[in-house]
Every structure is written in structure tokens, then in C-alpha cells.
Amino acid sequence: MGKYEQLAKDIIKNVGGKDNINGLTHCITRLRFKLKDESKANDDVLKQMDGVVTVMHSAGQYQVVIGNHVPNVYADVCEVAGIGGDSQSGDEEAPKGIFNKLIDIISGCFQPILGPMCAAGIIKGLNALLVFLLGETYSVSGTYMVLNAIGDAVFYFMPVLLGYTAAKKFKLNPITGMLIGAALCYPTIQKDTLAAAGEAIGNLPLVGNYYTTFIGIPFVAGNYTSSVVPVLVVVAFAGYLQKLGKKFIPEMLQGFFVPLFVLIISLPVGLIVIGSIVSMLTDLLASGFSNLYAFSPVLTGAVVGFFWQCLVIFGLHWALVPIAMINLTTVGFDTILVGSFGCSFAQTAVIAAMFFKLKDKKQKALAVPAIVSGVCGVTEPAIYGFSLPAKLPFVFSMIGGCAGGALFALMDGKSYTMGGLGIFGVVNYISPAGEASGMYASFACIAVSMVVAFLLTFFFWKDNSVVNEEQAVAENNAVKLSKEIVVTPIEGKVKPLSEIKDAAFAGGALGKGIAIEPSNGKVVAPFNGTIMTLFPTKHAIGLVSDNGCEVLIHIGLDTVQLEGKHFEAHVKQGDKVTKGQLLVTFDKAAIEKEGYCVDTPVIITNTADYLDIVETQNAVVKSNEDLITVLL
């Protein structure tokens, strides 16, 4: 599948689905659909979609204007819709191995929510800072309550958001995915809620106590709020059930019976299986870490610091939280979670090191709020947006957390509360009597965690991603010119683009330029350059100058319908041409007799690369006269 797979899926969805497509062709700039029912197409959504210029209804076709890369989009649309075409499958291999596939799924599902998650993390940190500065009175104020709700919602209801994004990845109805996530957050099915509501009614080998049953089957709940993996597992299972349901349920009943079939099976099965596994693992981890601490506090700090982020990803950190809470209640302080304190700083340092080595400008821009959020103790944007997809930096963050955790335990670190996160959490290590040696030890933990993680990432990680081709050309290969002249490729009367009876050209959606009403049937090269695109019907040609100016010459309007009749090409795609060289000839009179307008737009398709586009003021242009000046 090509790089426009998601765009292809979105286009197909918003033209009414593949069942609404009778046929599909493309010209030099647009996809030309023949739809069974054009009223099913969603014009407004398509027009707002990244990668789509505009939408037009013309010549009995539903036209989605894409631009010069329309052949690649066309290939992916054909493949996704299963309607044939010249696309090639297998352009991108799926990740190999269970671990790599899991990372691909987790990071892919987090990409759409990365920005809001960064913002929420910063708000949480700000609220924690205000508690530290203003004291306990602020923590019970309405301001605190509102900011806490804004900052905490994305993390508390993480299964709901991931239910939506995972549904898209596993081809499940997105609303069904959100319902699955909402059910996982439902208060009465959380393990803590069930345990507090009454005595256990039974015990399962290895798994432990259960407090209720589902149709007679022991229901061993887990704590799913803020979790990641459980919702992905259930949604993946639900995606399979949806395919099964659509296969056997009559189409006229699928609207509500398929979601019913999916929900009534996937959630109970998922919860019963996931709950049992999570309960068993958390109990085993709690017991293991208690025994490990009795053996060696320093080793415990190192192990907790190394594995903490993995435990959070799988929702298994709940195994240690109850131990910490019991310690705070019984002895007044906790030493188990001390090992995890440096982890957020190690993760933040990793992203800081990646920032200096990232090639992609968009990634760099997102790294900054992820770093701020990480300093505030919220590392989900850093983990799922950067280090986990890159794999090695995530391991380096684990090593940094390990070093900081071991040092903090060695310095006899004790937490006296479970308040602030990140840098605001240093006050957790001040004793009720005001003794601050634990806070000073926390600064040492922060320093070691960050230095180890930063240095490992900076010196041993390399960004192997491919830089966006346009960005690379702009940054590394740009020719330093003040202006470039595009001479007229065709003689005739000059018209503003706004007078062209084609919305895509007239509105400047494809770029700035000018139109010519031809006086003859010859098209010549407007500069020295290369033929980028020559459409098989020969009615349109795309060129790029030796200095990087991209020009589209579109002979007539809707002349693609002639399928090459009355046109003759004198060059082929990939040819080098010189200014004034004959490119295409056409029979102007015959085309007009067929009922087509021969007005010819000449467009600078990479308009955004230039400071300004200046069109000629002449009413008529002749061979070798200046038509457009592009200013750099």
C-alpha cells in the first residue's frame, strides 16, 4: 500500500463508500468518480480534508481535486476500494515480531491524541505548581477543581480515546470503539470498587479473589482507567467480531444488530479474560517487589526504575500503588515507589536529546510540549509519540530510570505523600517535621536519571527516518535566485484565472497563474527544464524548471473526456526540454466543435515556495514573451 493509504480510505468513505462507486479515472490533477448516488458524498468533509484541494461536480462526474500527485492517490484509492488500477501492494512491510507489532499499534493509536495529551500534561503540572505555591487552601478551591478536570480527563478516560483511535486501526466502527473504552472506565466494574463494595464470594487458583459473576462465570475485574493495553486487546477482538457479524447478519439489519453482536460478546469476553490476567499479574508483582525490597532496597529501586514505564503501559503499575498507600497509612512513609521518581525525568531527557537529532520539523515542534509535559511528570506524549516508536530511546529511558532509582534508594529516599508529579513531586520527600534531606536526594535522582538517559540517546541513537522530500529540497538544494521568468507556452489572449469556468482553477486552489485563450494549437516549453507529467490523453502537461519552478499547462477545460483525440505529444515524461521547444500540438477548431472550451490555465503549482507570483499585464501574449515572474 502506498503512502496515501489513509487519504484514500477517507476519500472512499466520504464519497459514500466503495459500494457507491461505479467507476473511477483520473486526470492530471483530480480523481474523477462516477457515483451511483452523489447525494451520499460529503462535500464539506472532503473539502476540509488534508490532501484534498476542493470538490467539483462537472460533466456527470464527482471530481476530487488532489494536485500533481493524483496518480499516487489514485493507485491507493483503487487498491483500498478493490476496483483495480495500477497500484502496487506491499509498499510498506508490516512490523515483524509480536513486540514490534504491539509497539506499532500502541504508538499509532496515540498519534492522533498526542497534541491534546501534551496540553493536558502541562495543565496538570501547572495545577501541581499552584498547590505547591499557594498551599492546601488552593487544593480545595474551584479553580483547582476545574484545572484538575481539564488536565486529568485525557488520562483518566484514556480507554475512551484509545477506543476511538484503535477502532480506526482495527477497522471497527469508531463509536463502538469509544463505547468499549467507556465501559472499561465505568466505575462499578473497577476492581477497587468491587472490593470495597463487599466480601469476596470466591477464590480462583493463581488469579485470586472475585466479587461477582457474569452469567455464572467468575468476574475478576481490573482497574482500567488510565490503562492502555486492555482497550487495544478488546477493540482488536471487536474488529474481528464486526467482520464476522457483517458476513452473517443481513445488510438491512446490520445498522444496530452488528454493534449489538460486537458489544455483547467482546466486552464480557474481554473483561473476563483481561481482568483475570491483570489481577494475577498485579498480585504476583506486588508479592515479588515486597520480597525484593526485603532482600535489597537498592536493587528494588533499580528494578522499579527500570521497569516502571513498561508497567504503566500495560496497566500493571497498580500492583505497587496499593503497597505504597498501605506503607503511607501504617508507617507514615513509602520506599517502594521511590524507585520510579526518576523515570519521568529520564524520559524527558531522552526527548530532549532526540530533539537535537530529529530531522523532521513537525516532530521537532511536537517534541517541545512533550518535554514540558514530561518535566511536569506526564510522560505519555513523550513515550507514545517519540521514544516508544523509536524503540532504542525508550530502552535508554529505562536505563536512566534504573540509575536514578538505585541512587535514590541508596540515599534512603522516603516519600511522605503521593501529591505532585514530576518536578513538583520533590516536595513529596519532605518529612512532616520539615526535614528536607529526602528532597535533596530527589534532586540527585533527577540529575542522574537525566544525564544517563540524555547521553545514551545523544551518542547512541540516530534518526533514520526519511526527511520529507520537499523539505529536503527546500533546505539543502534550493537555488539562490531573486526571480525566475516563465515565458508563455502558448500564444493568445490573456485572461485572469478568476474568469475560467472551472472552480478549482478559478479559485486558485491549485496555485496562482493565468489563463490563455489560444490563437493557435501549439504548446512550447516556458523554460529549460524537465517533463514531470504527461497525461496519456495529452491534454495536460507538468514541467519543472532547472531552478525548481513547477508549472502545469492544462489545455482546455474537461478535455480529458476526449481521451487524446485532437492532441499530439512531441515529448514524453522524463524528457529534458529547452525553452521554446515544441511540447504538444492540438486541433483547436476540432476541440471547440466537440463542445469544449480551449481556455488554457498556466499554473505555478508550487506557489507556496515563492514570495510572490506576478502575471503579465499584456492583453495578448506572443511566442517567447514573459508570462509570469516568480519572486523568491
XYZ file of C-alpha atoms in Angstrom:
632
model
C 0.000 0.000 0.000
C 1.275 3.483 -0.836
C 1.830 6.477 1.439
C -1.640 7.895 0.658
C -3.497 4.889 2.110
C -5.257 6.850 4.865
C -6.201 9.664 2.496
C -7.594 7.046 0.102
C -9.672 5.480 2.882
C -11.053 8.859 3.942
C -11.932 9.805 0.367
C -13.716 6.496 -0.243
C -15.654 6.862 2.994
C -16.806 10.367 2.133
C -17.861 9.641 -1.429
C -20.371 7.205 0.038
C -18.221 4.093 0.386
C -16.848 1.744 -2.237
C -20.340 0.374 -2.942
C -21.317 3.844 -4.181
C -18.528 3.937 -6.800
C -19.486 2.957 -10.357
C -16.187 3.952 -11.882
C -13.006 5.918 -11.271
C -10.478 7.603 -13.550
C -8.081 10.454 -13.003
C -6.628 13.320 -14.994
C -3.630 15.486 -14.283
C -4.967 16.961 -11.015
C -8.172 15.248 -9.948
C -9.898 11.977 -9.197
C -12.985 11.601 -11.394
C -15.628 9.408 -9.760
C -18.808 8.127 -11.325
C -21.048 7.646 -8.306
C -24.311 5.748 -8.053
C -25.743 8.443 -5.805
C -23.861 11.750 -5.492
C -26.087 12.814 -2.594
C -24.242 10.263 -0.413
C -20.961 12.136 -0.893
C -19.958 14.564 1.825
C -18.621 17.645 0.019
C -17.882 19.663 3.162
C -15.804 16.932 4.808
C -13.820 16.270 1.641
C -13.067 19.964 1.102
C -11.673 20.254 4.653
C -9.568 17.086 4.350
C -5.769 17.369 4.338
C -4.603 16.316 0.876
C -7.783 17.418 -0.932
C -7.831 20.805 -2.667
C -11.551 21.009 -3.428
C -14.535 19.078 -4.799
C -16.393 19.712 -8.045
C -19.466 18.373 -9.847
C -18.817 18.517 -13.594
C -19.503 16.574 -16.792
C -21.520 13.958 -14.924
C -18.586 13.228 -12.648
C -17.799 13.754 -8.980
C -14.339 15.300 -9.089
C -11.984 15.360 -6.094
C -9.134 17.774 -6.846
C -5.821 16.477 -5.467
C -2.939 18.116 -7.351
C 0.066 16.810 -9.272
C 0.438 13.689 -7.116
C -3.011 12.443 -8.105
C -1.635 9.264 -9.816
C -0.282 8.025 -6.463
C -3.531 8.815 -4.665
C -5.485 7.173 -7.482
C -3.422 3.975 -7.111
C -4.134 3.775 -3.383
C -7.842 4.555 -3.828
C -8.093 1.725 -6.370
C -6.354 -0.693 -4.029
C -8.336 0.263 -0.929
C -11.653 0.142 -2.805
C -10.726 -3.036 -4.667
C -11.668 -1.576 -8.032
C -8.495 -2.353 -9.943
C -5.937 0.087 -11.229
C -2.182 0.154 -11.496
C -1.322 0.398 -7.800
C 1.180 -1.910 -6.234
C 0.618 -3.634 -2.938
C 3.188 -4.320 -0.295
C 5.000 -0.986 -0.497
C 5.399 -0.973 3.265
C 6.066 -4.091 5.238
C 4.184 -4.663 8.458
C 6.388 -4.774 11.545
C 7.733 -8.254 12.245
C 7.521 -9.861 15.651
C 4.912 -9.566 18.387
C 6.809 -6.870 20.290
C 7.287 -4.651 17.208
C 3.663 -5.091 16.171
C 2.475 -4.148 19.654
C 4.636 -1.016 19.671
C 3.374 -0.113 16.198
C -0.240 -0.449 17.343
C 0.244 1.498 20.594
C 2.210 4.362 19.053
C -0.093 4.502 16.009
C -3.166 4.794 18.209
C -1.568 7.592 20.251
C -0.521 9.788 17.320
C -3.962 11.443 16.850
C -4.207 12.446 20.531
C -0.591 13.462 21.059
C -1.139 17.247 20.906
C -4.073 17.396 23.350
C -2.261 14.969 25.637
C 0.764 17.328 25.780
C -1.546 20.223 26.640
C -3.270 18.230 29.398
C 0.095 17.262 30.889
C 1.186 20.886 31.061
C -2.109 21.864 32.743
C -1.640 19.096 35.327
C 1.861 20.356 36.056
C 0.640 23.939 36.374
C -2.006 22.848 38.873
C 0.562 20.955 40.920
C 2.807 24.033 40.950
C -0.063 26.200 42.201
C -0.739 23.725 45.024
C 2.934 23.910 45.988
C 2.984 27.728 45.880
C -0.442 28.521 47.337
C -0.857 25.689 49.804
C -3.713 23.451 50.877
C -6.398 26.132 50.529
C -5.854 26.173 46.768
C -6.189 22.385 46.530
C -9.833 22.605 47.685
C -10.731 25.610 45.523
C -12.963 25.665 42.469
C -10.038 26.792 40.304
C -8.092 23.696 41.273
C -11.120 21.513 40.575
C -11.652 22.898 37.051
C -7.974 22.774 36.058
C -7.657 19.294 37.515
C -10.634 18.105 35.461
C -9.166 19.596 32.277
C -5.706 18.175 32.884
C -6.744 14.780 34.208
C -9.606 13.871 31.861
C -7.464 12.750 28.929
C -5.538 10.363 31.191
C -8.445 9.104 33.298
C -10.555 8.422 30.202
C -7.638 7.186 28.109
C -9.505 3.963 27.187
C -12.278 6.043 25.590
C -9.866 7.984 23.384
C -7.889 4.888 22.500
C -11.142 3.071 21.829
C -11.753 5.575 19.034
C -8.240 5.573 17.513
C -7.820 1.799 17.877
C -11.196 1.269 16.203
C -9.864 3.046 13.131
C -6.731 0.915 13.122
C -8.659 -2.341 13.528
C -11.432 -1.276 11.107
C -14.125 -1.175 13.774
C -16.980 1.323 13.943
C -15.341 4.228 15.883
C -18.364 4.805 18.110
C -18.346 1.123 19.065
C -14.673 1.521 19.956
C -15.491 4.505 22.170
C -18.260 2.540 23.900
C -15.773 -0.227 24.673
C -13.388 2.338 26.184
C -16.216 3.949 28.176
C -17.293 0.561 29.547
C -13.724 -0.080 30.726
C -13.861 3.224 32.649
C -17.288 2.502 34.153
C -16.902 2.929 37.949
C -18.736 -0.170 39.157
C -16.565 -2.664 37.229
C -13.241 -1.423 38.626
C -11.511 -3.879 40.944
C -11.151 -1.348 43.761
C -14.878 -0.506 43.611
C -15.954 -4.156 43.697
C -13.562 -4.963 46.537
C -14.841 -2.027 48.586
C -18.474 -2.993 47.983
C -18.390 -6.345 49.767
C -16.622 -9.523 50.710
C -15.123 -11.827 48.087
C -17.501 -14.610 47.041
C -14.809 -16.940 45.793
C -11.183 -17.549 45.000
C -9.560 -18.760 41.767
C -6.210 -20.564 41.673
C -3.392 -18.157 40.677
C -5.893 -15.354 39.994
C -7.217 -14.652 43.493
C -10.492 -13.287 44.851
C -13.528 -12.413 42.788
C -16.508 -10.376 43.966
C -19.204 -11.048 41.386
C -20.052 -13.258 38.408
C -21.267 -12.810 34.845
C -23.876 -15.448 33.820
C -22.344 -17.635 36.487
C -18.734 -17.124 35.334
C -16.377 -15.589 37.931
C -15.758 -11.956 37.030
C -12.292 -10.869 38.185
C -12.120 -7.159 37.472
C -9.083 -4.976 36.970
C -8.511 -1.226 37.266
C -8.777 0.025 33.692
C -8.948 3.823 33.975
C -5.773 5.369 32.503
C -4.790 1.972 31.069
C -3.599 1.356 27.512
C -3.266 -2.289 26.535
C -6.643 -3.668 27.769
C -8.698 -1.459 25.441
C -6.457 -2.301 22.478
C -6.960 -6.016 23.060
C -10.744 -5.731 23.349
C -11.035 -3.437 20.308
C -8.897 -5.783 18.200
C -11.202 -8.652 19.164
C -14.240 -6.471 18.454
C -12.884 -5.647 14.988
C -12.799 -9.345 14.173
C -16.336 -9.793 15.514
C -17.602 -6.913 13.364
C -16.274 -8.584 10.205
C -17.940 -11.809 11.298
C -21.209 -10.027 12.044
C -21.326 -8.301 8.656
C -20.777 -11.643 6.986
C -23.768 -13.377 8.558
C -26.230 -10.612 9.525
C -28.499 -9.413 6.692
C -27.473 -5.990 5.389
C -30.807 -4.348 6.205
C -30.359 -5.296 9.889
C -26.661 -4.529 10.249
C -27.136 -0.944 11.475
C -27.873 -1.969 15.044
C -27.507 -5.766 15.132
C -23.796 -5.692 14.233
C -22.904 -3.306 17.115
C -25.135 -5.399 19.396
C -23.346 -8.580 18.341
C -19.934 -6.937 18.816
C -20.576 -5.354 22.225
C -22.448 -8.232 23.845
C -19.586 -10.601 23.055
C -16.375 -8.561 23.003
C -16.751 -6.754 26.332
C -17.755 -9.668 28.574
C -15.159 -11.972 26.992
C -12.523 -9.263 27.050
C -13.209 -8.214 30.614
C -13.307 -11.730 31.976
C -10.023 -12.677 30.280
C -8.252 -9.342 30.797
C -9.462 -8.998 34.377
C -8.124 -12.402 35.287
C -4.752 -11.773 33.665
C -4.332 -8.280 35.145
C -5.366 -9.470 38.634
C -2.966 -12.411 38.520
C -0.028 -10.322 37.301
C -0.572 -7.452 39.738
C -0.763 -9.819 42.694
C 2.401 -11.600 41.553
C 4.225 -8.297 41.046
C 3.130 -6.934 44.426
C 4.375 -10.032 46.185
C 7.599 -10.079 44.167
C 8.510 -6.445 44.846
C 7.744 -6.795 48.568
C 10.125 -9.754 48.790
C 12.714 -7.963 46.662
C 12.686 -4.904 48.939
C 13.167 -7.112 51.975
C 16.241 -8.533 50.229
C 17.771 -5.265 48.919
C 16.257 -1.735 48.863
C 18.852 -0.534 46.308
C 18.126 -3.434 43.953
C 14.418 -2.729 44.354
C 14.929 0.928 43.422
C 16.901 -0.120 40.336
C 14.319 -2.697 39.216
C 11.355 -0.376 39.821
C 13.137 2.434 37.952
C 13.963 0.176 35.017
C 10.553 -1.449 34.579
C 8.213 1.319 35.782
C 7.375 2.722 32.356
C 6.660 -0.766 30.998
C 4.365 -1.453 33.951
C 2.477 1.795 33.259
C 1.991 0.906 29.584
C 0.414 -2.421 30.488
C -1.511 -1.040 33.457
C 0.428 -3.241 35.880
C 1.805 -0.371 37.994
C -1.339 -0.800 40.084
C 0.490 -3.700 41.688
C 2.792 -1.252 43.507
C 0.425 1.627 44.211
C -1.558 -0.273 46.890
C 1.685 -1.235 48.624
C 2.744 2.413 48.692
C -0.628 3.503 50.058
C -0.502 0.854 52.787
C 3.017 1.991 53.747
C 1.903 5.635 53.949
C -1.007 4.662 56.183
C 0.846 2.301 58.509
C 4.380 3.690 58.860
C 3.908 7.237 57.520
C 6.199 6.932 54.503
C 6.823 4.749 51.437
C 10.040 3.445 49.924
C 8.729 1.211 47.098
C 7.649 3.935 44.624
C 10.801 5.961 45.342
C 12.480 3.978 42.554
C 10.022 5.335 39.972
C 10.616 9.027 40.687
C 13.450 9.492 38.174
C 11.608 7.781 35.320
C 9.692 10.824 34.072
C 12.918 12.845 34.037
C 14.796 10.105 32.198
C 12.018 10.016 29.616
C 12.093 13.823 29.306
C 15.882 13.842 28.848
C 15.552 11.266 26.075
C 13.148 13.522 24.164
C 15.460 16.491 24.712
C 18.327 14.521 23.165
C 16.086 13.359 20.303
C 15.106 16.987 19.679
C 18.665 17.821 18.642
C 18.827 14.871 16.243
C 15.338 14.784 14.721
C 15.209 15.648 11.015
C 11.500 16.306 10.678
C 10.435 19.850 11.611
C 6.941 18.769 12.676
C 8.412 16.192 15.054
C 10.735 18.818 16.490
C 7.807 21.149 17.078
C 5.863 18.437 18.917
C 8.892 17.483 20.998
C 8.919 20.819 22.833
C 5.488 20.484 24.538
C 6.271 16.801 25.189
C 9.397 17.907 27.086
C 7.434 20.496 29.086
C 4.777 17.897 29.877
C 7.462 15.407 30.922
C 9.070 17.868 33.324
C 5.618 18.234 34.849
C 5.518 14.449 35.350
C 3.244 13.476 32.431
C 5.271 11.365 30.010
C 2.603 9.753 27.829
C 3.217 12.220 24.945
C 6.949 11.513 25.129
C 6.553 7.746 25.344
C 3.886 7.163 22.719
C 4.842 9.981 20.376
C 8.617 9.612 20.358
C 10.646 7.136 22.402
C 8.490 4.014 22.112
C 8.124 4.163 18.297
C 11.902 4.720 18.063
C 12.450 1.720 20.449
C 16.107 2.334 21.438
C 15.457 5.714 23.136
C 12.752 4.047 25.220
C 15.314 1.489 26.434
C 17.702 4.347 27.252
C 14.967 5.995 29.326
C 14.555 2.717 31.235
C 18.295 2.646 31.941
C 18.205 6.275 33.115
C 15.256 5.494 35.409
C 17.145 2.474 36.729
C 20.220 4.565 37.618
C 18.132 7.252 39.321
C 16.022 4.718 41.219
C 19.065 2.877 42.534
C 20.698 6.134 43.703
C 17.522 7.390 45.390
C 17.106 4.113 47.277
C 20.805 4.163 48.232
C 20.280 7.648 49.710
C 17.400 6.242 51.803
C 14.711 8.177 49.924
C 11.264 8.193 51.529
C 8.001 9.566 50.172
C 5.653 11.087 52.753
C 2.760 11.785 50.394
C 1.550 10.928 46.877
C 0.948 14.508 45.752
C 2.684 16.347 42.924
C 4.101 14.839 39.759
C 7.410 15.473 38.049
C 9.390 18.438 39.325
C 6.512 19.335 41.622
C 6.875 15.936 43.280
C 10.120 16.845 45.046
C 8.059 18.182 47.945
C 6.692 14.656 48.485
C 10.046 13.825 50.084
C 9.946 16.493 52.804
C 9.010 14.894 56.124
C 6.065 16.195 58.190
C 8.614 17.573 60.622
C 10.162 19.671 57.824
C 13.307 17.561 57.346
C 14.323 18.096 53.684
C 17.189 15.624 53.111
C 14.820 13.436 51.058
C 14.072 16.367 48.732
C 17.788 16.958 48.206
C 18.172 13.257 47.407
C 15.356 13.605 44.856
C 17.366 16.317 43.047
C 20.307 13.918 42.833
C 17.949 11.254 41.446
C 16.674 13.719 38.809
C 20.194 14.702 37.769
C 21.488 11.134 37.409
C 18.380 9.922 35.579
C 18.517 12.780 33.083
C 22.260 12.735 32.443
C 22.387 8.970 31.837
C 19.340 8.971 29.552
C 20.384 12.110 27.635
C 23.946 10.954 26.959
C 22.914 7.455 25.880
C 20.353 8.850 23.447
C 22.534 11.660 22.120
C 25.523 9.448 21.367
C 23.950 6.095 20.504
C 20.677 6.913 18.721
C 20.414 8.027 15.107
C 17.282 9.295 13.397
C 16.960 7.018 10.378
C 13.640 8.448 9.227
C 13.435 9.830 5.721
C 13.169 13.608 5.630
C 10.200 14.914 3.692
C 11.401 15.284 0.113
C 10.072 18.814 -0.322
C 11.620 19.872 2.973
C 14.979 18.379 1.970
C 14.925 20.157 -1.373
C 13.958 23.448 0.250
C 16.642 23.193 2.932
C 19.535 21.600 1.077
C 19.129 22.038 -2.670
C 17.381 25.381 -3.107
C 18.870 27.568 -5.806
C 19.503 31.086 -4.566
C 17.777 33.246 -7.170
C 15.930 36.516 -6.883
C 13.382 35.701 -9.599
C 12.587 33.390 -12.487
C 10.761 34.183 -15.709
C 8.177 31.829 -17.193
C 7.626 32.711 -20.846
C 4.301 32.000 -22.458
C 3.900 28.374 -23.558
C 1.028 29.276 -25.864
C 0.082 32.336 -27.879
C -3.258 34.050 -27.434
C -5.467 36.362 -25.404
C -4.660 36.643 -21.684
C -7.411 36.070 -19.096
C -7.386 36.176 -15.292
C -7.820 32.756 -13.728
C -10.952 34.024 -11.993
C -12.726 34.144 -15.369
C -12.160 30.441 -16.048
C -15.302 28.303 -15.817
C -13.660 25.792 -13.507
C -13.843 26.343 -9.741
C -10.537 24.613 -8.959
C -8.553 26.788 -11.355
C -10.580 29.989 -10.907
C -10.288 29.895 -7.128
C -6.509 29.459 -7.255
C -6.802 26.183 -5.346
C -4.113 24.549 -7.490
C -1.828 27.579 -7.405
C -1.554 31.053 -8.816
C -1.251 31.663 -12.528
C -3.012 32.943 -15.611
C -5.188 31.666 -18.434
C -4.782 31.993 -22.184
C -7.395 31.776 -24.907
C -5.193 30.151 -27.609
C -4.786 31.704 -31.037
C -3.177 28.532 -32.417
C -2.654 24.908 -31.454
C 0.974 24.863 -30.319
C 2.328 24.476 -26.768
C 6.043 25.086 -26.171
C 8.319 24.848 -23.153
C 8.208 28.009 -20.987
C 11.760 27.447 -19.671
C 14.625 24.966 -19.590
C 13.552 22.008 -17.511
C 12.094 18.508 -17.326
C 8.726 16.982 -18.192
C 7.345 15.810 -14.823
C 3.983 14.574 -16.038
C 2.438 13.978 -19.442
C -1.053 12.603 -19.145
C -1.933 9.764 -21.610
C -4.702 11.920 -23.099
C -2.054 14.612 -23.793
C -4.392 17.419 -22.727
C -2.206 18.430 -19.753
C 1.482 18.589 -19.079
C 3.520 19.314 -15.956
C 7.067 20.665 -16.048
C 9.717 21.664 -13.533
C 12.373 24.208 -14.427
C 16.060 23.670 -13.752
C 15.602 26.138 -10.878
C 12.649 24.300 -9.311
C 9.624 26.193 -10.647
C 6.737 23.768 -11.249
C 4.228 24.627 -13.977
C 1.017 22.924 -15.065
C -0.335 23.640 -18.562
C -3.913 22.371 -18.883
C -5.156 22.637 -22.486
C -8.883 23.351 -22.340
C -11.466 22.509 -19.703
C -12.701 18.934 -19.216
C -10.801 17.968 -22.369
C -9.730 14.766 -20.641
C -13.078 13.461 -21.921
C -11.648 13.495 -25.462
C -9.262 10.693 -24.429
C -6.408 12.098 -26.532
C -8.433 12.845 -29.640
C -7.194 16.007 -31.421
C -3.963 16.093 -29.354
C -0.427 15.061 -30.317
C 2.545 14.945 -27.934
C 6.076 15.655 -29.155
C 7.821 14.800 -25.885
C 7.468 12.118 -23.236
C 7.548 12.075 -19.468
C 11.079 12.487 -18.116
C 12.424 14.321 -21.177
C 14.716 17.311 -20.723
C 13.447 20.291 -22.718
C 14.708 23.734 -23.650
C 12.776 26.990 -23.690
C 10.638 27.254 -26.805
C 10.775 23.519 -27.636
C 7.514 22.142 -29.060
C 5.680 20.032 -26.468
C 2.130 19.399 -27.698
C 0.026 20.310 -30.716
C -3.773 20.269 -30.762
C -6.593 20.934 -33.198
C -8.236 23.995 -31.672
C -11.166 24.120 -34.088
C -11.973 20.427 -33.751
C -11.931 20.618 -29.954
C -14.275 23.605 -29.970
C -16.532 21.802 -32.458
C -16.779 18.925 -29.956
C -18.215 21.462 -27.493
C -15.175 22.027 -25.266
C -13.690 25.328 -24.130
C -9.991 25.672 -25.081
C -9.100 28.280 -22.424
C -5.750 27.070 -21.075
C -4.718 27.687 -17.443
C -0.970 28.031 -16.830
C -0.441 27.391 -13.114
C 2.566 27.666 -10.789
C 1.751 24.575 -8.734
C 4.416 25.203 -6.087
C 3.186 28.747 -5.459
C 3.842 28.386 -1.711
C 7.594 28.192 -2.391
C 7.656 31.761 -3.675
C 7.380 35.226 -2.181
C 5.041 36.360 -4.944
C 3.687 35.452 -8.384
C 3.449 38.363 -10.854
C 1.393 37.845 -14.020
C 1.862 39.778 -17.264
C -0.210 42.927 -17.779
C -0.378 42.377 -21.553
C -3.759 41.606 -23.068
C -2.185 39.330 -25.680
C 1.000 37.260 -25.484
C 3.161 36.021 -28.345
C 5.947 33.475 -28.571
C 8.848 33.961 -26.135
C 7.169 36.840 -24.277
C 7.216 36.936 -20.468
C 4.019 35.495 -18.972
C 4.719 35.019 -15.243
C 7.516 36.190 -12.952
C 8.092 34.210 -9.744
C 9.868 36.057 -6.917
C 12.000 34.111 -4.440
